[in-house]
Coordinates of C-alpha atoms in Angstrom, one line a residue:
Chain A
M1 CA 0.0 0.0 0.0
K2 CA 1.2 3.5 -0.8
I3 CA 0.7 6.5 1.5
M4 CA 0.5 9.9 0.0
V5 CA 1.3 12.9 2.3
A6 CA 0.5 16.4 1.4
I7 CA 2.8 19.0 2.8
K8 CA 2.7 22.8 2.8
R9 CA 5.5 25.4 3.0
V10 CA 4.4 28.1 5.5
V11 CA 5.9 30.9 7.6
D12 CA 7.7 29.2 10.5
Y13 CA 5.4 28.9 13.6
A14 CA 7.8 31.0 15.8
V15 CA 7.9 34.0 13.5
K16 CA 6.1 37.1 14.6
I17 CA 4.4 38.1 11.4
R18 CA 3.9 41.6 10.1
V19 CA 1.0 42.9 8.0
K20 CA 2.2 44.8 5.0
S21 CA 1.5 48.5 5.1
D22 CA -0.5 48.4 1.9
K23 CA -2.8 45.8 3.5
S24 CA -2.3 43.4 0.6
G25 CA -1.1 40.6 2.8
V26 CA 1.4 39.4 5.4
E27 CA 5.1 40.0 4.9
T28 CA 6.7 36.7 3.7
S29 CA 9.9 37.8 2.0
N30 CA 13.0 37.3 4.1
V31 CA 11.0 35.5 6.6
K32 CA 11.9 32.0 7.8
M33 CA 9.8 29.3 6.1
S34 CA 9.2 25.8 7.3
M35 CA 7.1 22.7 6.7
N36 CA 3.7 23.2 8.3
P37 CA 3.9 21.5 11.7
F38 CA 0.7 19.5 11.1
C39 CA 2.1 18.3 7.8
E40 CA 5.3 17.2 9.6
I41 CA 3.2 15.1 11.9
G42 CA 1.4 13.7 8.9
L43 CA 4.6 12.7 7.3
E44 CA 5.9 11.2 10.5
E45 CA 2.8 9.1 10.8
A46 CA 3.2 7.8 7.3
L47 CA 6.8 6.9 7.9
R48 CA 5.9 5.0 11.1
I49 CA 3.2 3.0 9.3
K50 CA 5.8 2.1 6.6
E51 CA 8.4 1.2 9.2
S52 CA 5.8 -1.1 10.8
G53 CA 5.6 -3.0 7.5
L54 CA 2.1 -1.9 6.6
A55 CA 3.0 0.3 3.7
S56 CA 5.5 0.0 0.9
E57 CA 6.1 3.6 -0.1
V58 CA 5.6 7.1 1.2
I59 CA 5.1 9.9 -1.3
A60 CA 5.4 13.5 -0.3
V61 CA 3.5 16.0 -2.4
S62 CA 3.3 19.8 -2.4
V63 CA 1.4 22.3 -4.4
G64 CA 2.9 25.8 -4.9
P65 CA 5.7 27.9 -6.2
S66 CA 9.3 26.6 -6.9
Q67 CA 10.4 27.0 -3.3
C68 CA 8.2 24.1 -2.4
V69 CA 11.0 21.9 -3.5
D70 CA 12.9 22.9 -0.4
T71 CA 10.1 21.6 1.8
L72 CA 9.8 18.4 -0.2
R73 CA 13.6 17.9 0.2
T74 CA 13.1 18.1 4.0
G75 CA 10.3 15.5 3.6
L76 CA 12.6 13.3 1.6
A77 CA 15.3 13.7 4.3
M78 CA 12.8 12.7 7.0
G79 CA 12.3 9.5 5.0
A80 CA 9.8 9.9 2.2
D81 CA 10.7 7.7 -0.8
R82 CA 9.9 10.2 -3.5
A83 CA 8.1 13.5 -4.0
I84 CA 5.8 15.3 -6.3
H85 CA 5.7 19.0 -6.9
V86 CA 2.7 20.6 -8.6
E87 CA 4.0 23.9 -9.7
A88 CA 1.6 26.8 -9.4
S89 CA 2.5 30.4 -8.8
A90 CA -0.9 31.9 -8.2
T91 CA -2.6 31.8 -4.8
L92 CA -4.4 28.5 -4.5
Y93 CA -7.4 28.1 -2.3
P94 CA -8.2 24.8 -0.6
L95 CA -10.7 23.8 -3.3
S96 CA -8.0 24.0 -6.0
V97 CA -5.5 22.2 -3.9
A98 CA -8.0 19.5 -3.1
K99 CA -8.7 19.0 -6.9
L100 CA -5.0 18.7 -7.6
L101 CA -4.5 16.2 -4.8
K102 CA -7.5 14.2 -6.1
A103 CA -5.8 14.1 -9.5
L104 CA -2.6 12.9 -8.0
A105 CA -4.5 10.3 -5.9
D106 CA -6.2 9.1 -9.1
V107 CA -2.7 8.5 -10.6
E108 CA -0.9 7.1 -7.6
K109 CA -3.8 5.2 -6.0
P110 CA -2.6 5.4 -2.4
G111 CA -4.4 3.5 0.4
L112 CA -4.1 6.5 2.6
L113 CA -3.9 10.2 2.0
I114 CA -2.6 12.1 5.0
L115 CA -2.8 15.9 5.4
G116 CA -2.3 18.2 8.4
K117 CA -5.5 19.3 9.8
Q118 CA -4.8 23.0 9.1
A119 CA -2.0 25.2 7.8
I120 CA -0.8 27.7 10.3
D121 CA -0.8 30.5 7.8
D122 CA -4.4 30.5 6.6
D123 CA -5.8 28.3 9.4
C124 CA -8.4 27.1 7.0
N125 CA -8.8 23.5 8.1
Q126 CA -10.6 22.5 4.8
T127 CA -8.4 20.8 2.3
G128 CA -8.4 17.3 3.9
Q129 CA -12.2 17.3 4.1
M130 CA -12.6 18.6 0.6
V131 CA -10.3 16.1 -1.1
A132 CA -12.1 13.3 0.8
G133 CA -15.4 14.6 -0.6
L134 CA -14.0 14.7 -4.1
L135 CA -12.6 11.2 -3.9
N136 CA -15.7 9.9 -2.1
W137 CA -13.3 8.4 0.5
P138 CA -14.1 8.3 4.3
Q139 CA -12.4 11.0 6.4
G140 CA -10.8 10.9 9.8
T141 CA -10.1 14.5 10.7
F142 CA -8.2 15.9 13.7
A143 CA -6.7 12.4 14.3
S144 CA -4.8 11.8 17.5
K145 CA -4.3 8.1 17.0
V146 CA -4.3 5.9 13.9
V147 CA -4.2 2.1 13.8
L148 CA -4.2 0.3 10.5
D149 CA -5.6 -3.2 10.0
K150 CA -4.2 -4.2 6.7
E151 CA -6.1 -7.5 6.6
K152 CA -9.5 -5.9 7.2
E153 CA -8.4 -2.9 5.1
V154 CA -9.6 -0.4 7.7
A155 CA -8.1 2.4 9.8
T156 CA -9.3 3.0 13.3
V157 CA -8.9 6.7 14.0
E158 CA -9.3 8.4 17.3
R159 CA -10.2 12.1 16.8
E160 CA -10.0 15.1 19.0
V161 CA -13.4 16.7 19.0
D162 CA -15.2 19.4 21.1
G163 CA -16.5 16.9 23.6
G164 CA -13.3 14.8 24.0
L165 CA -12.2 11.9 21.9
E166 CA -14.2 10.1 19.2
T167 CA -13.2 6.8 17.6
L168 CA -14.2 5.9 14.0
C169 CA -13.4 2.9 11.8
L170 CA -12.7 3.9 8.2
D171 CA -12.7 1.6 5.2
L172 CA -9.5 2.1 3.1
P173 CA -8.7 4.0 1.0
A174 CA -9.2 6.9 3.4
V175 CA -8.2 10.5 4.1
I176 CA -6.7 11.4 7.5
T177 CA -5.9 14.8 8.8
T178 CA -3.5 15.1 11.7
D179 CA -3.9 16.8 15.0
L180 CA -1.1 17.9 17.3
R181 CA -0.9 14.9 19.6
L182 CA -0.8 12.2 16.9
N183 CA 3.0 11.9 17.2
Q184 CA 6.3 13.8 17.6
P185 CA 8.0 14.2 14.2
R186 CA 11.6 13.1 13.8
Y187 CA 14.4 15.4 12.8
A188 CA 16.1 14.7 9.5
T189 CA 19.6 13.3 10.2
L190 CA 22.6 14.5 8.2
P191 CA 23.1 11.2 6.4
N192 CA 19.4 11.3 5.4
I193 CA 19.7 14.9 4.2
M194 CA 22.5 13.8 1.9
K195 CA 20.6 10.8 0.7
A196 CA 17.6 13.0 0.0
K197 CA 19.5 14.9 -2.7
S198 CA 19.3 12.0 -5.0
K199 CA 15.7 11.1 -4.4
V200 CA 13.2 11.9 -7.2
I201 CA 10.9 15.0 -7.3
K202 CA 8.5 14.7 -10.1
K203 CA 7.0 17.9 -11.4
F204 CA 3.4 18.5 -12.7
T205 CA 1.5 21.5 -13.7
P206 CA -2.3 21.9 -13.1
Q207 CA -2.9 21.7 -16.8
E208 CA -1.1 18.4 -17.0
L209 CA -3.4 17.1 -14.3
N210 CA -6.5 18.4 -16.1
V211 CA -7.4 20.6 -13.2
D212 CA -9.0 23.9 -13.9
I213 CA -7.9 26.4 -11.1
K214 CA -11.1 28.0 -10.1
S215 CA -11.1 31.3 -8.4
D216 CA -14.3 32.0 -6.5
L217 CA -12.7 33.9 -3.6
E218 CA -11.0 37.3 -3.6
V219 CA -8.9 38.7 -0.8
I220 CA -9.9 42.3 -0.3
Q221 CA -7.5 43.3 2.4
V222 CA -5.4 42.0 5.3
T223 CA -5.3 44.0 8.4
E224 CA -4.0 43.9 12.0
P225 CA -6.4 42.9 14.7
P226 CA -7.5 45.6 17.1
K227 CA -4.9 46.2 19.7
R228 CA -5.6 45.6 23.3
K229 CA -5.3 48.5 25.7
A230 CA -2.1 48.2 27.8
G231 CA -2.6 46.5 31.1
V232 CA -1.2 47.0 34.5
I233 CA 0.9 45.0 36.9
V234 CA -0.7 44.6 40.3
S235 CA 1.4 44.0 43.4
S236 CA -0.8 41.7 45.4
V237 CA -3.8 39.4 45.4
D238 CA -5.7 41.9 47.3
E239 CA -5.1 44.5 44.7
L240 CA -6.1 42.0 41.9
I241 CA -9.4 41.2 43.6
D242 CA -10.1 44.8 44.2
K243 CA -9.5 45.7 40.5
L244 CA -11.5 42.8 39.2
K245 CA -14.4 43.7 41.4
N246 CA -14.4 47.5 41.4
E247 CA -12.7 48.5 38.2
A248 CA -13.4 45.7 35.7
H249 CA -16.7 44.6 37.4
V250 CA -16.2 41.0 36.4
I251 CA -16.5 39.4 39.8
Chain B
M1 CA -52.4 20.4 19.3
A2 CA -51.9 23.5 17.2
A3 CA -48.3 22.8 16.7
R4 CA -48.9 19.4 15.2
L5 CA -51.5 20.8 12.8
L6 CA -49.2 23.5 11.7
R7 CA -46.5 20.9 11.0
R8 CA -48.8 18.7 9.0
K9 CA -50.1 21.7 7.0
A10 CA -46.6 22.9 6.2
L11 CA -45.1 19.5 5.4
T12 CA -43.1 20.3 2.4
N13 CA -42.9 17.5 -0.2
L14 CA -39.2 17.9 -0.9
S15 CA -39.2 15.6 -3.8
A16 CA -41.6 17.9 -5.8
P17 CA -40.0 20.6 -7.9
S18 CA -39.7 23.7 -5.8
S19 CA -39.1 27.2 -7.2
S20 CA -35.6 28.1 -6.1
P21 CA -35.4 31.3 -4.1
F22 CA -32.1 31.9 -5.7
S23 CA -32.7 31.9 -9.5
K24 CA -29.7 32.1 -11.6
S25 CA -31.6 33.1 -14.7
S26 CA -33.0 36.3 -13.3
F27 CA -30.0 38.1 -11.9
S28 CA -31.1 41.2 -10.1
V29 CA -29.2 43.6 -7.9
Q30 CA -31.3 42.6 -4.9
R31 CA -30.7 38.9 -4.5
L32 CA -33.0 36.9 -2.4
I33 CA -31.1 35.5 0.6
S34 CA -32.1 32.1 2.0
T35 CA -29.9 30.3 4.4
L36 CA -29.5 26.6 5.3
V37 CA -28.0 26.2 8.8
L38 CA -26.6 22.8 9.8
G39 CA -27.8 22.1 13.3
E40 CA -26.3 19.9 15.9
H41 CA -28.5 18.3 18.5
E42 CA -28.1 16.1 21.6
G43 CA -30.5 14.5 23.9
G44 CA -33.5 15.8 22.1
S45 CA -32.5 19.5 21.9
I46 CA -30.5 21.8 19.7
K47 CA -27.0 22.5 20.9
A48 CA -26.6 26.2 21.8
Q49 CA -23.5 26.5 19.7
S50 CA -25.5 25.8 16.5
L51 CA -27.6 28.9 17.1
S52 CA -24.5 31.1 16.6
A53 CA -24.9 30.3 12.9
V54 CA -28.5 31.5 13.1
V55 CA -27.5 34.7 14.8
A56 CA -24.8 35.2 12.2
A57 CA -27.2 34.5 9.3
K58 CA -29.1 37.6 10.2
F59 CA -26.1 39.7 9.3
L60 CA -26.3 38.5 5.7
G61 CA -29.3 40.6 4.9
E62 CA -32.6 41.9 6.0
D63 CA -35.0 39.3 4.6
N64 CA -33.1 36.2 5.1
S65 CA -35.2 33.0 5.3
I66 CA -33.4 30.7 7.6
S67 CA -33.9 26.9 7.6
M68 CA -32.3 24.5 10.0
L69 CA -31.3 21.1 8.9
L70 CA -31.1 18.3 11.4
A71 CA -30.1 14.7 10.9
G72 CA -30.4 11.8 13.3
S73 CA -32.5 8.8 13.9
G74 CA -35.7 8.2 15.8
P75 CA -37.3 10.1 18.7
S76 CA -34.2 12.1 19.6
V77 CA -34.0 13.9 16.3
Q78 CA -37.8 14.4 16.2
E79 CA -37.7 16.0 19.6
A80 CA -34.7 18.1 18.6
A81 CA -36.8 19.3 15.6
I82 CA -39.6 20.4 17.8
H83 CA -37.1 22.3 20.0
A84 CA -35.5 23.9 16.9
A85 CA -38.9 25.0 15.6
S86 CA -39.4 27.3 18.5
C87 CA -36.0 28.0 20.0
H88 CA -35.1 31.0 17.9
S89 CA -37.5 33.4 16.2
S90 CA -35.3 33.7 13.1
I91 CA -35.7 30.0 12.2
S92 CA -38.5 29.8 9.7
Q93 CA -38.3 26.2 8.7
V94 CA -36.9 23.0 10.2
I95 CA -35.9 20.1 7.9
V96 CA -35.3 16.7 9.4
A97 CA -33.5 13.7 7.9
D98 CA -34.4 10.7 10.0
S99 CA -32.5 7.6 9.2
D100 CA -30.2 5.2 10.9
K101 CA -27.5 6.5 8.6
F102 CA -27.5 9.6 10.8
T103 CA -27.5 7.9 14.2
Y104 CA -24.1 9.5 14.7
P105 CA -23.0 12.6 12.9
V106 CA -20.4 11.3 10.6
A107 CA -19.2 13.5 7.7
E108 CA -19.8 11.3 4.7
P109 CA -23.6 10.9 4.8
W110 CA -24.0 14.4 6.2
A111 CA -22.1 16.0 3.3
K112 CA -24.2 14.1 0.8
L113 CA -27.4 15.2 2.6
V114 CA -26.3 18.8 2.4
Q115 CA -25.7 18.4 -1.3
L116 CA -29.1 16.9 -1.8
I117 CA -30.9 19.5 0.2
Q118 CA -29.1 22.3 -1.6
Q119 CA -30.0 20.8 -5.0
K120 CA -33.6 20.8 -4.0
G121 CA -33.8 24.0 -2.0
G122 CA -31.3 26.3 -3.9
Y123 CA -30.2 28.3 -0.8
S124 CA -28.0 31.3 -1.3
H125 CA -26.0 30.5 1.8
I126 CA -25.2 27.4 3.8
M127 CA -23.8 27.9 7.3
A128 CA -22.6 26.1 10.4
T129 CA -20.9 27.0 13.6
S130 CA -17.1 26.5 13.6
G131 CA -16.9 23.6 16.0
S132 CA -15.7 20.1 15.4
F133 CA -19.1 19.2 13.8
G134 CA -19.2 22.2 11.3
K135 CA -15.5 22.0 10.6
N136 CA -15.7 18.3 9.8
I137 CA -18.7 18.4 7.5
L138 CA -19.1 21.8 5.8
P139 CA -15.9 21.7 3.7
R140 CA -16.7 18.2 2.5
A141 CA -20.1 19.4 1.5
A142 CA -18.6 22.4 -0.2
A143 CA -16.3 20.2 -2.3
L144 CA -19.4 18.2 -3.4
L145 CA -21.0 21.5 -4.5
D146 CA -17.8 22.8 -6.1
V147 CA -17.7 25.8 -3.9
S148 CA -14.8 27.4 -1.9
P149 CA -16.0 27.8 1.6
I150 CA -15.0 30.5 4.0
T151 CA -14.3 29.0 7.5
D152 CA -14.0 30.5 10.9
V153 CA -15.7 33.8 10.0
I154 CA -15.7 36.5 12.8
E155 CA -17.5 39.2 11.0
I156 CA -20.0 39.4 8.2
S157 CA -19.8 42.7 6.3
G158 CA -22.2 41.9 3.5
P159 CA -23.9 38.9 2.0
Q160 CA -20.6 37.9 0.2
L161 CA -18.1 39.7 2.4
F162 CA -16.4 38.2 5.4
V163 CA -13.6 38.7 7.8
R164 CA -11.6 35.7 9.2
P165 CA -8.5 35.4 11.3
I166 CA -5.2 34.1 9.8
Y167 CA -1.8 33.4 11.2
A168 CA -3.2 32.5 14.6
G169 CA -5.3 35.6 14.7
N170 CA -2.3 37.9 14.2
A171 CA -3.9 39.2 11.0
L172 CA -7.4 39.5 9.8
C173 CA -8.3 38.7 6.2
T174 CA -11.3 40.3 4.5
V175 CA -12.5 38.0 1.7
R176 CA -15.2 38.2 -0.8
Y177 CA -17.0 35.2 -2.3
T178 CA -17.2 35.7 -6.0
G179 CA -18.7 32.4 -7.1
S180 CA -22.3 31.5 -7.9
A181 CA -24.5 30.3 -5.1
P182 CA -24.3 28.8 -2.6
C183 CA -22.0 30.8 -0.4
M184 CA -20.8 28.4 2.3
L185 CA -19.3 29.4 5.6
T186 CA -18.6 28.5 9.2
V187 CA -18.7 31.1 11.9
R188 CA -17.0 31.4 15.3
S189 CA -19.5 31.2 18.1
T190 CA -17.6 33.7 20.2
S191 CA -18.2 36.3 17.5
F192 CA -21.9 35.6 17.3
P193 CA -23.1 35.0 20.8
V194 CA -26.5 33.6 21.3
P195 CA -28.7 35.8 23.6
L196 CA -29.9 33.8 26.6
T197 CA -33.6 34.0 25.9
S198 CA -34.3 33.8 22.2
A199 CA -37.2 31.5 22.4
N200 CA -40.1 33.0 20.6
S201 CA -43.8 33.0 21.5
K202 CA -45.8 29.8 21.0
S203 CA -47.6 31.2 18.0
D204 CA -44.3 31.5 16.0
V205 CA -43.4 27.8 15.7
A206 CA -41.6 27.0 12.5
P207 CA -42.9 24.2 10.3
I208 CA -41.0 20.9 10.3
S209 CA -40.6 18.9 7.2
Q210 CA -39.2 15.4 6.8
V211 CA -36.8 14.5 4.1
D212 CA -38.2 11.6 2.0
P213 CA -36.2 8.6 3.3
S214 CA -36.0 7.1 -0.2
T215 CA -33.5 9.8 -1.0
F216 CA -30.9 8.1 1.2
G217 CA -29.9 5.7 -1.5
E218 CA -26.9 3.7 -2.4
D219 CA -24.5 6.6 -2.6
M220 CA -25.0 7.1 1.1
V221 CA -23.4 3.8 1.8
C222 CA -21.1 4.7 4.6
K223 CA -17.5 3.7 4.6
S224 CA -17.0 5.2 8.1
K225 CA -18.3 3.6 11.2
Y226 CA -18.7 5.4 14.5
L227 CA -17.3 3.3 17.3
S228 CA -17.2 5.3 20.6
H229 CA -16.6 8.6 22.2
T230 CA -15.5 9.9 25.6
S231 CA -18.0 12.0 27.3
Q232 CA -17.4 15.5 28.6
D233 CA -17.7 16.4 32.3
S234 CA -21.1 18.1 32.2
E235 CA -21.1 19.5 35.7
R236 CA -18.8 22.4 34.9
P237 CA -19.8 25.2 32.6
D238 CA -19.0 24.6 28.9
L239 CA -15.6 26.1 27.9
G240 CA -17.1 27.5 24.7
N241 CA -19.6 29.8 26.4
A242 CA -18.6 30.2 30.1
R243 CA -18.5 33.8 31.4
I244 CA -15.3 33.1 33.3
V245 CA -12.4 30.7 32.3
V246 CA -9.6 29.7 34.5
T247 CA -6.6 28.2 32.6
G248 CA -3.5 26.4 33.8
G249 CA -0.3 25.8 32.0
R250 CA 2.6 23.4 32.4
A251 CA 3.8 25.3 35.5
L252 CA 1.2 23.4 37.4
K253 CA 3.6 20.5 37.1
S254 CA 1.1 17.6 37.7
A255 CA -2.5 16.5 37.2
E256 CA -2.8 16.5 41.0
N257 CA -1.7 20.2 41.2
F258 CA -4.1 21.0 38.3
K259 CA -6.9 20.3 40.8
M260 CA -6.1 23.8 42.3
I261 CA -7.2 25.3 39.0
E262 CA -10.4 23.2 39.2
K263 CA -11.1 24.4 42.7
L264 CA -10.6 28.0 41.7
A265 CA -12.9 27.5 38.7
E266 CA -15.5 26.0 41.0
K267 CA -15.3 29.0 43.4
L268 CA -15.8 31.4 40.5
G269 CA -18.4 29.2 38.7
A270 CA -16.0 29.1 35.8
A271 CA -14.9 26.7 33.1
V272 CA -11.5 25.1 33.2
G273 CA -9.1 25.6 30.3
A274 CA -5.6 24.4 29.6
T275 CA -2.6 25.2 27.4
R276 CA -1.3 22.7 24.8
A277 CA 1.6 21.9 27.1
A278 CA -0.6 21.0 30.0
V279 CA -2.7 18.7 27.8
D280 CA 0.4 17.1 26.2
A281 CA 1.8 16.5 29.7
G282 CA -1.4 14.6 30.5
F283 CA -2.6 16.9 33.3
V284 CA -6.1 17.3 31.7
P285 CA -8.0 15.9 28.7
N286 CA -7.7 17.4 25.2
E287 CA -11.1 19.1 25.1
L288 CA -9.9 21.7 27.6
Q289 CA -7.2 23.0 25.3
V290 CA -7.5 26.7 24.4
G291 CA -5.6 27.9 21.4
Q292 CA -5.1 28.2 17.7
T293 CA -5.9 24.6 17.2
G294 CA -7.9 24.0 20.3
K295 CA -10.9 25.9 21.5
I296 CA -11.4 29.6 20.9
V297 CA -12.9 31.4 23.9
G298 CA -14.0 34.9 24.5
P299 CA -15.2 35.1 28.1
E300 CA -15.7 38.2 30.2
L301 CA -12.8 37.1 32.4
Y302 CA -9.9 34.9 31.5
M303 CA -7.4 34.0 34.2
A304 CA -4.2 32.3 33.1
F305 CA -2.0 30.7 35.7
G306 CA 1.5 29.6 34.8
V307 CA 0.9 30.3 31.1
S308 CA 3.8 31.8 29.2
G309 CA 1.6 33.3 26.5
A310 CA 2.8 31.6 23.3
I311 CA 1.3 33.0 20.0
Q312 CA -0.7 29.8 19.5
H313 CA -2.3 30.0 23.0
L314 CA -3.1 33.7 22.6
A315 CA -4.9 32.9 19.4
G316 CA -7.5 31.1 21.5
M317 CA -8.2 33.7 24.1
R318 CA -7.1 37.2 22.9
D319 CA -10.8 38.2 22.5
S320 CA -11.5 37.8 26.2
K321 CA -12.9 41.0 27.7
V322 CA -10.6 41.0 30.7
I323 CA -7.4 39.0 30.9
V324 CA -5.5 38.2 34.1
A325 CA -2.1 36.6 34.2
V326 CA -0.2 35.1 37.1
N327 CA 3.3 34.0 36.3
K328 CA 6.7 33.9 38.1
D329 CA 8.5 35.2 35.1
A330 CA 8.0 39.0 34.7
D331 CA 9.1 38.7 31.0
A332 CA 6.5 36.1 30.1
P333 CA 4.7 37.3 26.8
I334 CA 1.4 36.8 28.5
F335 CA 1.9 40.0 30.4
Q336 CA 1.7 41.9 27.1
V337 CA -1.9 41.0 26.6
A338 CA -3.0 40.9 30.2
D339 CA -5.2 43.7 31.6
Y340 CA -4.0 42.8 35.1
G341 CA -0.8 41.0 35.6
L342 CA 0.6 39.6 38.9
V343 CA 4.2 38.4 39.0
G344 CA 4.2 35.7 41.5
D345 CA 4.1 32.0 42.3
L346 CA 0.8 30.5 41.4
F347 CA 1.2 27.9 44.2
E348 CA 0.9 30.9 46.6
V349 CA -1.5 33.1 44.6
I350 CA -4.1 30.5 44.0
P351 CA -4.6 29.5 47.6
E352 CA -4.7 33.2 48.6
L353 CA -7.4 33.8 45.9
L354 CA -9.4 30.8 47.1
E355 CA -9.3 32.3 50.6
K356 CA -10.1 35.9 49.6
L357 CA -12.4 35.7 46.6
P358 CA -16.1 36.4 47.3
E359 CA -18.4 33.5 46.9
K360 CA -20.0 33.4 43.4
K361 CA -23.4 34.9 43.3

């Protein structure tokens, strides 16, 4: 069974972002970029499944501009067998990404398609659900535990939901989106980084995949959130209680 | 009874052709707005969270006809439908899909159901609240309808114009939907709070219609089976809509120590929250996590103990009205957002608070 993992190149999670003064977006030039943390977790899970003998190959895929190749190299260094880059320079919304991933899944026919539950730049939390809908595959979103039964061809997925944890049993092939506690991703070791240089990254364009990039959303502006009024440091519990009661009127 | 007569009278035969309120052939400046809200129910009543989508729908336009779609099986969904019909004056119709395919809300049959109902009803907007139910189902339904959804909306500026947070809430994105109907979105419940008493008078009960069961055909064969779920502690106020939230971080050091947070929460009649670090360390279960990828809260009072104030945690609570932070480290980033900060040891501060706080009213 093949596992396909979609990974996204995003602004590093520790970066304090700045909104551009012309309100056209967030400043991303000269800013540290990394693999989306949830995508790292997805790739780690795929690698563990392969290492347990339940999958034969892990394919990392990424959709976006040429710099995506850097993120794919990191994925290959972590242990993915090969990678696919769908080159697209325009901003792609989740629906288009989902259509491209579906086209790739139709070609590669993986038993599992793993994505991060959300990208930390747009925080959309949509792509996994959308590609599952397009493929008509079952979905296990916000997964905190995945157990594969290759014989029965099912995946038992424990999910983090509002009320706690929910467990579903999905027929394969299936789409899984990862939540934070699914695993702790490995670091790429230096020998693996060297090996990754010779692994294959295949390129596609949306046209080659017969996907029409639809644009039904338009970003009007990007602004900063309202700033909070500066707070005060209190010196004692008594003062805190007094302020909460008599100034803020919350207790 | 009158309600039953009303229901029978208004029973819409959904398999008959209906005139779509959103007609593509007659494009006029003033589009008719009609909204389908995906409702969540439990134990025979509508979950309060679902009503945020109803409250938000009113911002789409003056004359918005709002229908609530429920799916389930047997008496519990029928009871929930009765509740939905009178729980909010803006709901003008309740549609019920009653089938054992919907015994538990899994995404696959739900998304197909939304697609079916949309094809018959032609709504201009489809909405859900941005909780694990809405987030799981709405994007899948949007893909089936070939629509780009807009998720986690915090402000509705027009029928096709929305504001949503990006980069963990450090930026706000205003986005316009430029496609043809339906416009699909999920809304944050903290941005569209539900007023406490929104039940309307008895004479305003919305009609309830049942989806023809024969529509749940072969393509609804479910490849996903619900097995089990852990249940939430229902004694404490719900984190999503509590007036006060008390949160603990990793500095609590153990699950045993975390009980101090729980005691303080009890004294204040508050909900308990936690940082990712505290959940990862096993002090508390995952449903208490507040943050970019956990729950988003906006209480009147948010008290953070031993919380450093990482960007990802702030994303979940920065809209709280009053923020209090207690931390030993005077340089902790949390103090930059706190209205009242106390530099001190939480192991001393919490017992003192427990002693000196007035009893909750």
